[in-house]
Amino acid sequence: MSPLIALLERYMPLEPAERQALQELANQPRRFPAGADLVLEGDRPKEARLLLSGQAFRHKTLADGRRQIMSFHVPGELLDVQGLFMTMDHSVCALTPCEAAVIPHPKLVAMFEAHPRLALAFWRMNLVEGAVFREWMLGIGRRDAYARVAHLFCEVLIRLRAAGLSDGARAAFPVTQQHLSDALGLSAVHTNRVLQQLRGQGLLSFSGGELVVMDWAGLQAAGEFDPAYLHLSEAN
C-alpha cells in the first residue's frame, strides 16, 4: 500500500496508526493486462480498486465508438471512489499491465469511521482529481492543439515523478497517438503534426512509449503549464 500512503502524505502527514490502517486494507492484488477494464460504466461496485502498479486511464465512449479520455492514472490512486455512493458513469481501462488492490466497501468505510483524518485525506485526494479535470476542460475548450499536447506531457511527467516513476526528464508513458487524440479532442493527423513540431523544436522526444523532455522550461512555456492545480506540496 506504499503508493497510496505516499500519495496521501502529499496532502497531510499521517500518524503511525493511520499508516497501519492503510496497510490493513491490503489484499492479494488483482492483475489486469493492458487494455482490460478495471471499472465499467453502469456498474454499481461493492469494492474499490486502488492502483498499485502500472498506468490506467478514465474514459467515456459514445455509441459510435468515439472515445473521450478524461484522465490518466498512476499508482496510489483510487480509481472508482464514486462507486461508494452511486453507479459508475464512466469506465477505467488499463493502459499498461496493472496490479490493483480490491478493497470491499464496508472495509473502506470502517477505516474512515475509525480514522476520520484518513477520510479527510481521501476527500482531498478526490478534490485534486476534480482540479485536474477542470484543467483538462480548460485545455480542451481554450488552448490550441500545440499547447494542449505540451501541457499534457508536462502534467504526466510531473505526476509520474511524484509517484517515483520518473527522474524528472524521462518516463515510460506508453500511449499511442490515438490515446493522445482521444484525451485532447484532436484528430490523429493533428496530434502527429504537433508531436513533430515539439520534436523539431528540441523540446521532447516521444517514441516507443518513452517520453524524454530535453527542454523543460521550453515545454512549460509551450503548454502554458503551471503545476499549482496538482497540489503536490499541500502537506501541513
PDB file of N, CA and C in Angstrom, residues 104-205:
ATOM      1  N   PRO A 104     -13.089  -4.168  -0.286  1.00  0.00           N
ATOM      2  CA  PRO A 104     -14.539  -4.153  -0.063  1.00  0.00           C
ATOM      3  C   PRO A 104     -14.985  -2.819   0.544  1.00  0.00           C
ATOM      4  N   HIS A 105     -16.100  -2.294   0.059  1.00  0.00           N
ATOM      5  CA  HIS A 105     -16.582  -1.010   0.552  1.00  0.00           C
ATOM      6  C   HIS A 105     -16.768  -0.979   2.066  1.00  0.00           C
ATOM      7  N   PRO A 106     -17.361  -2.013   2.685  1.00  0.00           N
ATOM      8  CA  PRO A 106     -17.517  -1.946   4.147  1.00  0.00           C
ATOM      9  C   PRO A 106     -16.190  -1.787   4.884  1.00  0.00           C
ATOM     10  N   LYS A 107     -15.129  -2.405   4.355  1.00  0.00           N
ATOM     11  CA  LYS A 107     -13.818  -2.283   4.988  1.00  0.00           C
ATOM     12  C   LYS A 107     -13.294  -0.857   4.865  1.00  0.00           C
ATOM     13  N   LEU A 108     -13.515  -0.237   3.719  1.00  0.00           N
ATOM     14  CA  LEU A 108     -13.065   1.134   3.499  1.00  0.00           C
ATOM     15  C   LEU A 108     -13.843   2.103   4.402  1.00  0.00           C
ATOM     16  N   VAL A 109     -15.154   1.923   4.462  1.00  0.00           N
ATOM     17  CA  VAL A 109     -15.987   2.797   5.299  1.00  0.00           C
ATOM     18  C   VAL A 109     -15.628   2.634   6.771  1.00  0.00           C
ATOM     19  N   ALA A 110     -15.376   1.409   7.218  1.00  0.00           N
ATOM     20  CA  ALA A 110     -14.993   1.169   8.616  1.00  0.00           C
ATOM     21  C   ALA A 110     -13.686   1.885   8.944  1.00  0.00           C
ATOM     22  N   MET A 111     -12.751   1.901   7.993  1.00  0.00           N
ATOM     23  CA  MET A 111     -11.499   2.615   8.228  1.00  0.00           C
ATOM     24  C   MET A 111     -11.754   4.116   8.373  1.00  0.00           C
ATOM     25  N   PHE A 112     -12.636   4.660   7.519  1.00  0.00           N
ATOM     26  CA  PHE A 112     -12.954   6.089   7.616  1.00  0.00           C
ATOM     27  C   PHE A 112     -13.581   6.426   8.968  1.00  0.00           C
ATOM     28  N   GLU A 113     -14.447   5.548   9.455  1.00  0.00           N
ATOM     29  CA  GLU A 113     -15.104   5.795  10.747  1.00  0.00           C
ATOM     30  C   GLU A 113     -14.105   5.726  11.895  1.00  0.00           C
ATOM     31  N   ALA A 114     -13.156   4.809  11.804  1.00  0.00           N
ATOM     32  CA  ALA A 114     -12.169   4.650  12.867  1.00  0.00           C
ATOM     33  C   ALA A 114     -11.078   5.714  12.805  1.00  0.00           C
ATOM     34  N   HIS A 115     -10.828   6.232  11.605  1.00  0.00           N
ATOM     35  CA  HIS A 115      -9.739   7.195  11.408  1.00  0.00           C
ATOM     36  C   HIS A 115     -10.260   8.367  10.557  1.00  0.00           C
ATOM     37  N   PRO A 116     -10.965   9.307  11.174  1.00  0.00           N
ATOM     38  CA  PRO A 116     -11.587  10.399  10.398  1.00  0.00           C
ATOM     39  C   PRO A 116     -10.591  11.222   9.586  1.00  0.00           C
ATOM     40  N   ARG A 117      -9.354  11.341  10.070  1.00  0.00           N
ATOM     41  CA  ARG A 117      -8.369  12.101   9.288  1.00  0.00           C
ATOM     42  C   ARG A 117      -8.066  11.426   7.951  1.00  0.00           C
ATOM     43  N   LEU A 118      -8.154  10.099   7.903  1.00  0.00           N
ATOM     44  CA  LEU A 118      -7.956   9.405   6.628  1.00  0.00           C
ATOM     45  C   LEU A 118      -9.104   9.698   5.676  1.00  0.00           C
ATOM     46  N   ALA A 119     -10.327   9.790   6.214  1.00  0.00           N
ATOM     47  CA  ALA A 119     -11.450  10.178   5.361  1.00  0.00           C
ATOM     48  C   ALA A 119     -11.196  11.555   4.764  1.00  0.00           C
ATOM     49  N   LEU A 120     -10.642  12.478   5.568  1.00  0.00           N
ATOM     50  CA  LEU A 120     -10.311  13.814   5.076  1.00  0.00           C
ATOM     51  C   LEU A 120      -9.235  13.751   3.999  1.00  0.00           C
ATOM     52  N   ALA A 121      -8.216  12.900   4.207  1.00  0.00           N
ATOM     53  CA  ALA A 121      -7.141  12.776   3.221  1.00  0.00           C
ATOM     54  C   ALA A 121      -7.670  12.233   1.895  1.00  0.00           C
ATOM     55  N   PHE A 122      -8.555  11.234   1.953  1.00  0.00           N
ATOM     56  CA  PHE A 122      -9.151  10.710   0.727  1.00  0.00           C
ATOM     57  C   PHE A 122     -10.007  11.770   0.045  1.00  0.00           C
ATOM     58  N   TRP A 123     -10.708  12.559   0.828  1.00  0.00           N
ATOM     59  CA  TRP A 123     -11.516  13.633   0.270  1.00  0.00           C
ATOM     60  C   TRP A 123     -10.636  14.637  -0.463  1.00  0.00           C
ATOM     61  N   ARG A 124      -9.516  14.998   0.147  1.00  0.00           N
ATOM     62  CA  ARG A 124      -8.600  15.934  -0.514  1.00  0.00           C
ATOM     63  C   ARG A 124      -8.054  15.339  -1.805  1.00  0.00           C
ATOM     64  N   MET A 125      -7.753  14.040  -1.775  1.00  0.00           N
ATOM     65  CA  MET A 125      -7.284  13.377  -2.994  1.00  0.00           C
ATOM     66  C   MET A 125      -8.337  13.493  -4.097  1.00  0.00           C
ATOM     67  N   ASN A 126      -9.599  13.312  -3.730  1.00  0.00           N
ATOM     68  CA  ASN A 126     -10.661  13.414  -4.721  1.00  0.00           C
ATOM     69  C   ASN A 126     -10.837  14.853  -5.214  1.00  0.00           C
ATOM     70  N   LEU A 127     -10.631  15.831  -4.353  1.00  0.00           N
ATOM     71  CA  LEU A 127     -10.707  17.233  -4.762  1.00  0.00           C
ATOM     72  C   LEU A 127      -9.600  17.574  -5.761  1.00  0.00           C
ATOM     73  N   VAL A 128      -8.421  17.001  -5.563  1.00  0.00           N
ATOM     74  CA  VAL A 128      -7.333  17.229  -6.526  1.00  0.00           C
ATOM     75  C   VAL A 128      -7.699  16.628  -7.879  1.00  0.00           C
ATOM     76  N   GLU A 129      -8.320  15.457  -7.859  1.00  0.00           N
ATOM     77  CA  GLU A 129      -8.770  14.865  -9.120  1.00  0.00           C
ATOM     78  C   GLU A 129      -9.736  15.804  -9.838  1.00  0.00           C
ATOM     79  N   GLY A 130     -10.609  16.472  -9.084  1.00  0.00           N
ATOM     80  CA  GLY A 130     -11.509  17.448  -9.672  1.00  0.00           C
ATOM     81  C   GLY A 130     -10.758  18.630 -10.252  1.00  0.00           C
ATOM     82  N   ALA A 131      -9.686  19.060  -9.576  1.00  0.00           N
ATOM     83  CA  ALA A 131      -8.870  20.170 -10.089  1.00  0.00           C
ATOM     84  C   ALA A 131      -8.213  19.795 -11.409  1.00  0.00           C
ATOM     85  N   VAL A 132      -7.742  18.556 -11.504  1.00  0.00           N
ATOM     86  CA  VAL A 132      -7.134  18.086 -12.756  1.00  0.00           C
ATOM     87  C   VAL A 132      -8.179  18.084 -13.872  1.00  0.00           C
ATOM     88  N   PHE A 133      -9.384  17.616 -13.554  1.00  0.00           N
ATOM     89  CA  PHE A 133     -10.444  17.590 -14.556  1.00  0.00           C
ATOM     90  C   PHE A 133     -10.761  19.005 -15.057  1.00  0.00           C
ATOM     91  N   ARG A 134     -10.808  19.979 -14.150  1.00  0.00           N
ATOM     92  CA  ARG A 134     -11.091  21.358 -14.570  1.00  0.00           C
ATOM     93  C   ARG A 134      -9.995  21.890 -15.476  1.00  0.00           C
ATOM     94  N   GLU A 135      -8.748  21.530 -15.181  1.00  0.00           N
ATOM     95  CA  GLU A 135      -7.646  21.982 -16.025  1.00  0.00           C
ATOM     96  C   GLU A 135      -7.743  21.368 -17.413  1.00  0.00           C
ATOM     97  N   TRP A 136      -8.150  20.103 -17.482  1.00  0.00           N
ATOM     98  CA  TRP A 136      -8.342  19.463 -18.785  1.00  0.00           C
ATOM     99  C   TRP A 136      -9.467  20.140 -19.559  1.00  0.00           C
ATOM    100  N   MET A 137     -10.547  20.478 -18.865  1.00  0.00           N
ATOM    101  CA  MET A 137     -11.658  21.169 -19.532  1.00  0.00           C
ATOM    102  C   MET A 137     -11.193  22.503 -20.117  1.00  0.00           C
ATOM    103  N   LEU A 138     -10.397  23.227 -19.348  1.00  0.00           N
ATOM    104  CA  LEU A 138      -9.853  24.499 -19.836  1.00  0.00           C
ATOM    105  C   LEU A 138      -8.996  24.270 -21.074  1.00  0.00           C
ATOM    106  N   GLY A 139      -8.169  23.238 -21.031  1.00  0.00           N
ATOM    107  CA  GLY A 139      -7.289  22.970 -22.161  1.00  0.00           C
ATOM    108  C   GLY A 139      -8.049  22.628 -23.420  1.00  0.00           C
ATOM    109  N   ILE A 140      -9.033  21.735 -23.299  1.00  0.00           N
ATOM    110  CA  ILE A 140      -9.797  21.330 -24.481  1.00  0.00           C
ATOM    111  C   ILE A 140     -10.629  22.490 -25.014  1.00  0.00           C
ATOM    112  N   GLY A 141     -11.129  23.321 -24.091  1.00  0.00           N
ATOM    113  CA  GLY A 141     -12.006  24.401 -24.522  1.00  0.00           C
ATOM    114  C   GLY A 141     -11.295  25.631 -25.028  1.00  0.00           C
ATOM    115  N   ARG A 142     -10.064  25.910 -24.529  1.00  0.00           N
ATOM    116  CA  ARG A 142      -9.458  27.196 -24.833  1.00  0.00           C
ATOM    117  C   ARG A 142      -8.018  27.143 -25.334  1.00  0.00           C
ATOM    118  N   ARG A 143      -7.264  26.067 -25.083  1.00  0.00           N
ATOM    119  CA  ARG A 143      -5.892  26.014 -25.581  1.00  0.00           C
ATOM    120  C   ARG A 143      -5.870  25.475 -27.004  1.00  0.00           C
ATOM    121  N   ASP A 144      -4.904  25.950 -27.778  1.00  0.00           N
ATOM    122  CA  ASP A 144      -4.759  25.399 -29.118  1.00  0.00           C
ATOM    123  C   ASP A 144      -4.090  24.030 -29.043  1.00  0.00           C
ATOM    124  N   ALA A 145      -4.030  23.330 -30.164  1.00  0.00           N
ATOM    125  CA  ALA A 145      -3.529  21.951 -30.178  1.00  0.00           C
ATOM    126  C   ALA A 145      -2.094  21.865 -29.683  1.00  0.00           C
ATOM    127  N   TYR A 146      -1.267  22.808 -30.068  1.00  0.00           N
ATOM    128  CA  TYR A 146       0.142  22.822 -29.673  1.00  0.00           C
ATOM    129  C   TYR A 146       0.259  22.888 -28.149  1.00  0.00           C
ATOM    130  N   ALA A 147      -0.488  23.792 -27.526  1.00  0.00           N
ATOM    131  CA  ALA A 147      -0.432  23.941 -26.076  1.00  0.00           C
ATOM    132  C   ALA A 147      -1.050  22.736 -25.375  1.00  0.00           C
ATOM    133  N   ARG A 148      -2.106  22.166 -25.949  1.00  0.00           N
ATOM    134  CA  ARG A 148      -2.744  21.005 -25.316  1.00  0.00           C
ATOM    135  C   ARG A 148      -1.769  19.843 -25.178  1.00  0.00           C
ATOM    136  N   VAL A 149      -1.070  19.527 -26.267  1.00  0.00           N
ATOM    137  CA  VAL A 149      -0.147  18.385 -26.243  1.00  0.00           C
ATOM    138  C   VAL A 149       0.999  18.654 -25.270  1.00  0.00           C
ATOM    139  N   ALA A 150       1.570  19.848 -25.337  1.00  0.00           N
ATOM    140  CA  ALA A 150       2.688  20.186 -24.444  1.00  0.00           C
ATOM    141  C   ALA A 150       2.244  20.149 -22.989  1.00  0.00           C
ATOM    142  N   HIS A 151       1.051  20.677 -22.699  1.00  0.00           N
ATOM    143  CA  HIS A 151       0.547  20.700 -21.332  1.00  0.00           C
ATOM    144  C   HIS A 151       0.337  19.284 -20.786  1.00  0.00           C
ATOM    145  N   LEU A 152      -0.208  18.404 -21.617  1.00  0.00           N
ATOM    146  CA  LEU A 152      -0.428  17.028 -21.171  1.00  0.00           C
ATOM    147  C   LEU A 152       0.885  16.350 -20.815  1.00  0.00           C
ATOM    148  N   PHE A 153       1.904  16.524 -21.645  1.00  0.00           N
ATOM    149  CA  PHE A 153       3.188  15.893 -21.349  1.00  0.00           C
ATOM    150  C   PHE A 153       3.801  16.484 -20.074  1.00  0.00           C
ATOM    151  N   CYS A 154       3.654  17.779 -19.855  1.00  0.00           N
ATOM    152  CA  CYS A 154       4.143  18.376 -18.607  1.00  0.00           C
ATOM    153  C   CYS A 154       3.446  17.742 -17.402  1.00  0.00           C
ATOM    154  N   GLU A 155       2.128  17.637 -17.471  1.00  0.00           N
ATOM    155  CA  GLU A 155       1.375  17.059 -16.347  1.00  0.00           C
ATOM    156  C   GLU A 155       1.791  15.620 -16.084  1.00  0.00           C
ATOM    157  N   VAL A 156       1.864  14.841 -17.148  1.00  0.00           N
ATOM    158  CA  VAL A 156       2.209  13.426 -16.988  1.00  0.00           C
ATOM    159  C   VAL A 156       3.584  13.276 -16.359  1.00  0.00           C
ATOM    160  N   LEU A 157       4.549  14.061 -16.801  1.00  0.00           N
ATOM    161  CA  LEU A 157       5.906  13.937 -16.262  1.00  0.00           C
ATOM    162  C   LEU A 157       5.936  14.307 -14.781  1.00  0.00           C
ATOM    163  N   ILE A 158       5.243  15.379 -14.403  1.00  0.00           N
ATOM    164  CA  ILE A 158       5.209  15.794 -13.002  1.00  0.00           C
ATOM    165  C   ILE A 158       4.549  14.718 -12.135  1.00  0.00           C
ATOM    166  N   ARG A 159       3.432  14.160 -12.591  1.00  0.00           N
ATOM    167  CA  ARG A 159       2.713  13.171 -11.785  1.00  0.00           C
ATOM    168  C   ARG A 159       3.495  11.861 -11.687  1.00  0.00           C
ATOM    169  N   LEU A 160       4.158  11.454 -12.769  1.00  0.00           N
ATOM    170  CA  LEU A 160       4.966  10.242 -12.708  1.00  0.00           C
ATOM    171  C   LEU A 160       6.186  10.452 -11.812  1.00  0.00           C
ATOM    172  N   ARG A 161       6.753  11.642 -11.838  1.00  0.00           N
ATOM    173  CA  ARG A 161       7.880  11.918 -10.941  1.00  0.00           C
ATOM    174  C   ARG A 161       7.423  11.869  -9.485  1.00  0.00           C
ATOM    175  N   ALA A 162       6.260  12.446  -9.187  1.00  0.00           N
ATOM    176  CA  ALA A 162       5.734  12.419  -7.817  1.00  0.00           C
ATOM    177  C   ALA A 162       5.469  10.989  -7.358  1.00  0.00           C
ATOM    178  N   ALA A 163       5.129  10.095  -8.299  1.00  0.00           N
ATOM    179  CA  ALA A 163       4.871   8.685  -7.968  1.00  0.00           C
ATOM    180  C   ALA A 163       6.150   7.858  -7.957  1.00  0.00           C
ATOM    181  N   GLY A 164       7.309   8.503  -8.170  1.00  0.00           N
ATOM    182  CA  GLY A 164       8.579   7.789  -8.170  1.00  0.00           C
ATOM    183  C   GLY A 164       8.846   7.014  -9.439  1.00  0.00           C
ATOM    184  N   LEU A 165       8.175   7.391 -10.540  1.00  0.00           N
ATOM    185  CA  LEU A 165       8.303   6.660 -11.801  1.00  0.00           C
ATOM    186  C   LEU A 165       9.010   7.471 -12.887  1.00  0.00           C
ATOM    187  N   SER A 166       9.666   8.545 -12.491  1.00  0.00           N
ATOM    188  CA  SER A 166      10.407   9.364 -13.451  1.00  0.00           C
ATOM    189  C   SER A 166      11.531  10.076 -12.724  1.00  0.00           C
ATOM    190  N   ASP A 167      12.608  10.338 -13.448  1.00  0.00           N
ATOM    191  CA  ASP A 167      13.707  11.116 -12.873  1.00  0.00           C
ATOM    192  C   ASP A 167      13.529  12.610 -13.130  1.00  0.00           C
ATOM    193  N   GLY A 168      12.375  12.985 -13.691  1.00  0.00           N
ATOM    194  CA  GLY A 168      12.108  14.387 -13.977  1.00  0.00           C
ATOM    195  C   GLY A 168      12.376  14.777 -15.413  1.00  0.00           C
ATOM    196  N   ALA A 169      13.040  13.909 -16.162  1.00  0.00           N
ATOM    197  CA  ALA A 169      13.297  14.197 -17.566  1.00  0.00           C
ATOM    198  C   ALA A 169      12.867  13.057 -18.480  1.00  0.00           C
ATOM    199  N   ARG A 170      12.726  11.867 -17.930  1.00  0.00           N
ATOM    200  CA  ARG A 170      12.432  10.674 -18.734  1.00  0.00           C
ATOM    201  C   ARG A 170      11.403   9.820 -17.990  1.00  0.00           C
ATOM    202  N   ALA A 171      10.433   9.287 -18.740  1.00  0.00           N
ATOM    203  CA  ALA A 171       9.413   8.448 -18.100  1.00  0.00           C
ATOM    204  C   ALA A 171       8.781   7.531 -19.129  1.00  0.00           C
ATOM    205  N   ALA A 172       8.347   6.376 -18.669  1.00  0.00           N
ATOM    206  CA  ALA A 172       7.557   5.472 -19.509  1.00  0.00           C
ATOM    207  C   ALA A 172       6.118   5.988 -19.537  1.00  0.00           C
ATOM    208  N   PHE A 173       5.609   6.238 -20.732  1.00  0.00           N
ATOM    209  CA  PHE A 173       4.222   6.689 -20.908  1.00  0.00           C
ATOM    210  C   PHE A 173       3.736   6.064 -22.217  1.00  0.00           C
ATOM    211  N   PRO A 174       3.331   4.784 -22.159  1.00  0.00           N
ATOM    212  CA  PRO A 174       3.106   4.012 -23.378  1.00  0.00           C
ATOM    213  C   PRO A 174       1.751   4.255 -24.033  1.00  0.00           C
ATOM    214  N   VAL A 175       1.474   5.489 -24.341  1.00  0.00           N
ATOM    215  CA  VAL A 175       0.254   5.816 -25.070  1.00  0.00           C
ATOM    216  C   VAL A 175       0.530   5.815 -26.569  1.00  0.00           C
ATOM    217  N   THR A 176      -0.508   5.573 -27.346  1.00  0.00           N
ATOM    218  CA  THR A 176      -0.432   5.718 -28.794  1.00  0.00           C
ATOM    219  C   THR A 176      -0.887   7.126 -29.165  1.00  0.00           C
ATOM    220  N   GLN A 177      -0.699   7.479 -30.424  1.00  0.00           N
ATOM    221  CA  GLN A 177      -1.215   8.771 -30.872  1.00  0.00           C
ATOM    222  C   GLN A 177      -2.731   8.805 -30.789  1.00  0.00           C
ATOM    223  N   GLN A 178      -3.383   7.644 -30.886  1.00  0.00           N
ATOM    224  CA  GLN A 178      -4.832   7.617 -30.743  1.00  0.00           C
ATOM    225  C   GLN A 178      -5.241   7.938 -29.309  1.00  0.00           C
ATOM    226  N   HIS A 179      -4.493   7.411 -28.320  1.00  0.00           N
ATOM    227  CA  HIS A 179      -4.762   7.784 -26.926  1.00  0.00           C
ATOM    228  C   HIS A 179      -4.660   9.300 -26.754  1.00  0.00           C
ATOM    229  N   LEU A 180      -3.589   9.877 -27.277  1.00  0.00           N
ATOM    230  CA  LEU A 180      -3.402  11.323 -27.148  1.00  0.00           C
ATOM    231  C   LEU A 180      -4.543  12.075 -27.812  1.00  0.00           C
ATOM    232  N   SER A 181      -4.938  11.630 -28.993  1.00  0.00           N
ATOM    233  CA  SER A 181      -6.039  12.280 -29.712  1.00  0.00           C
ATOM    234  C   SER A 181      -7.325  12.197 -28.898  1.00  0.00           C
ATOM    235  N   ASP A 182      -7.593  11.028 -28.316  1.00  0.00           N
ATOM    236  CA  ASP A 182      -8.814  10.843 -27.538  1.00  0.00           C
ATOM    237  C   ASP A 182      -8.797  11.658 -26.251  1.00  0.00           C
ATOM    238  N   ALA A 183      -7.617  11.915 -25.718  1.00  0.00           N
ATOM    239  CA  ALA A 183      -7.519  12.719 -24.497  1.00  0.00           C
ATOM    240  C   ALA A 183      -7.641  14.207 -24.777  1.00  0.00           C
ATOM    241  N   LEU A 184      -7.194  14.632 -25.947  1.00  0.00           N
ATOM    242  CA  LEU A 184      -7.066  16.066 -26.223  1.00  0.00           C
ATOM    243  C   LEU A 184      -8.099  16.598 -27.199  1.00  0.00           C
ATOM    244  N   GLY A 185      -8.986  15.731 -27.684  1.00  0.00           N
ATOM    245  CA  GLY A 185     -10.013  16.186 -28.608  1.00  0.00           C
ATOM    246  C   GLY A 185      -9.467  16.609 -29.955  1.00  0.00           C
ATOM    247  N   LEU A 186      -8.436  15.909 -30.433  1.00  0.00           N
ATOM    248  CA  LEU A 186      -7.787  16.230 -31.699  1.00  0.00           C
ATOM    249  C   LEU A 186      -7.864  15.032 -32.632  1.00  0.00           C
ATOM    250  N   SER A 187      -7.685  15.273 -33.910  1.00  0.00           N
ATOM    251  CA  SER A 187      -7.556  14.167 -34.856  1.00  0.00           C
ATOM    252  C   SER A 187      -6.162  13.566 -34.733  1.00  0.00           C
ATOM    253  N   ALA A 188      -6.024  12.318 -35.161  1.00  0.00           N
ATOM    254  CA  ALA A 188      -4.711  11.671 -35.114  1.00  0.00           C
ATOM    255  C   ALA A 188      -3.705  12.418 -35.987  1.00  0.00           C
ATOM    256  N   VAL A 189      -4.164  12.937 -37.109  1.00  0.00           N
ATOM    257  CA  VAL A 189      -3.272  13.676 -38.009  1.00  0.00           C
ATOM    258  C   VAL A 189      -2.775  14.947 -37.331  1.00  0.00           C
ATOM    259  N   HIS A 190      -3.669  15.657 -36.674  1.00  0.00           N
ATOM    260  CA  HIS A 190      -3.289  16.900 -35.992  1.00  0.00           C
ATOM    261  C   HIS A 190      -2.336  16.610 -34.841  1.00  0.00           C
ATOM    262  N   THR A 191      -2.618  15.545 -34.093  1.00  0.00           N
ATOM    263  CA  THR A 191      -1.736  15.162 -32.989  1.00  0.00           C
ATOM    264  C   THR A 191      -0.343  14.852 -33.496  1.00  0.00           C
ATOM    265  N   ASN A 192      -0.247  14.094 -34.576  1.00  0.00           N
ATOM    266  CA  ASN A 192       1.050  13.752 -35.156  1.00  0.00           C
ATOM    267  C   ASN A 192       1.818  14.998 -35.587  1.00  0.00           C
ATOM    268  N   ARG A 193       1.107  15.950 -36.151  1.00  0.00           N
ATOM    269  CA  ARG A 193       1.745  17.191 -36.605  1.00  0.00           C
ATOM    270  C   ARG A 193       2.332  17.969 -35.429  1.00  0.00           C
ATOM    271  N   VAL A 194       1.590  18.022 -34.332  1.00  0.00           N
ATOM    272  CA  VAL A 194       2.083  18.741 -33.156  1.00  0.00           C
ATOM    273  C   VAL A 194       3.280  18.018 -32.545  1.00  0.00           C
ATOM    274  N   LEU A 195       3.248  16.693 -32.472  1.00  0.00           N
ATOM    275  CA  LEU A 195       4.378  15.939 -31.947  1.00  0.00           C
ATOM    276  C   LEU A 195       5.640  16.213 -32.761  1.00  0.00           C
ATOM    277  N   GLN A 196       5.494  16.243 -34.079  1.00  0.00           N
ATOM    278  CA  GLN A 196       6.647  16.550 -34.925  1.00  0.00           C
ATOM    279  C   GLN A 196       7.169  17.956 -34.655  1.00  0.00           C
ATOM    280  N   GLN A 197       6.256  18.891 -34.415  1.00  0.00           N
ATOM    281  CA  GLN A 197       6.661  20.265 -34.132  1.00  0.00           C
ATOM    282  C   GLN A 197       7.435  20.345 -32.813  1.00  0.00           C
ATOM    283  N   LEU A 198       6.949  19.672 -31.782  1.00  0.00           N
ATOM    284  CA  LEU A 198       7.632  19.691 -30.489  1.00  0.00           C
ATOM    285  C   LEU A 198       9.001  19.027 -30.589  1.00  0.00           C
ATOM    286  N   ARG A 199       9.084  17.940 -31.352  1.00  0.00           N
ATOM    287  CA  ARG A 199      10.384  17.295 -31.563  1.00  0.00           C
ATOM    288  C   ARG A 199      11.324  18.224 -32.330  1.00  0.00           C
ATOM    289  N   GLY A 200      10.802  18.830 -33.377  1.00  0.00           N
ATOM    290  CA  GLY A 200      11.620  19.701 -34.215  1.00  0.00           C
ATOM    291  C   GLY A 200      12.166  20.900 -33.461  1.00  0.00           C
ATOM    292  N   GLN A 201      11.464  21.349 -32.447  1.00  0.00           N
ATOM    293  CA  GLN A 201      11.921  22.475 -31.637  1.00  0.00           C
ATOM    294  C   GLN A 201      12.856  22.045 -30.509  1.00  0.00           C
ATOM    295  N   GLY A 202      13.138  20.745 -30.438  1.00  0.00           N
ATOM    296  CA  GLY A 202      14.063  20.242 -29.420  1.00  0.00           C
ATOM    297  C   GLY A 202      13.497  20.231 -28.020  1.00  0.00           C
ATOM    298  N   LEU A 203      12.157  20.206 -27.891  1.00  0.00           N
ATOM    299  CA  LEU A 203      11.544  20.222 -26.565  1.00  0.00           C
ATOM    300  C   LEU A 203      11.434  18.830 -25.967  1.00  0.00           C
ATOM    301  N   LEU A 204      11.155  17.844 -26.814  1.00  0.00           N
ATOM    302  CA  LEU A 204      10.967  16.495 -26.289  1.00  0.00           C
ATOM    303  C   LEU A 204      11.204  15.459 -27.372  1.00  0.00           C
ATOM    304  N   SER A 205      11.335  14.224 -26.911  1.00  0.00           N
ATOM    305  CA  SER A 205      11.332  13.051 -27.774  1.00  0.00           C
ATOM    306  C   SER A 205      10.273  12.101 -27.230  1.00  0.00           C
TER     307      SER A 205
END
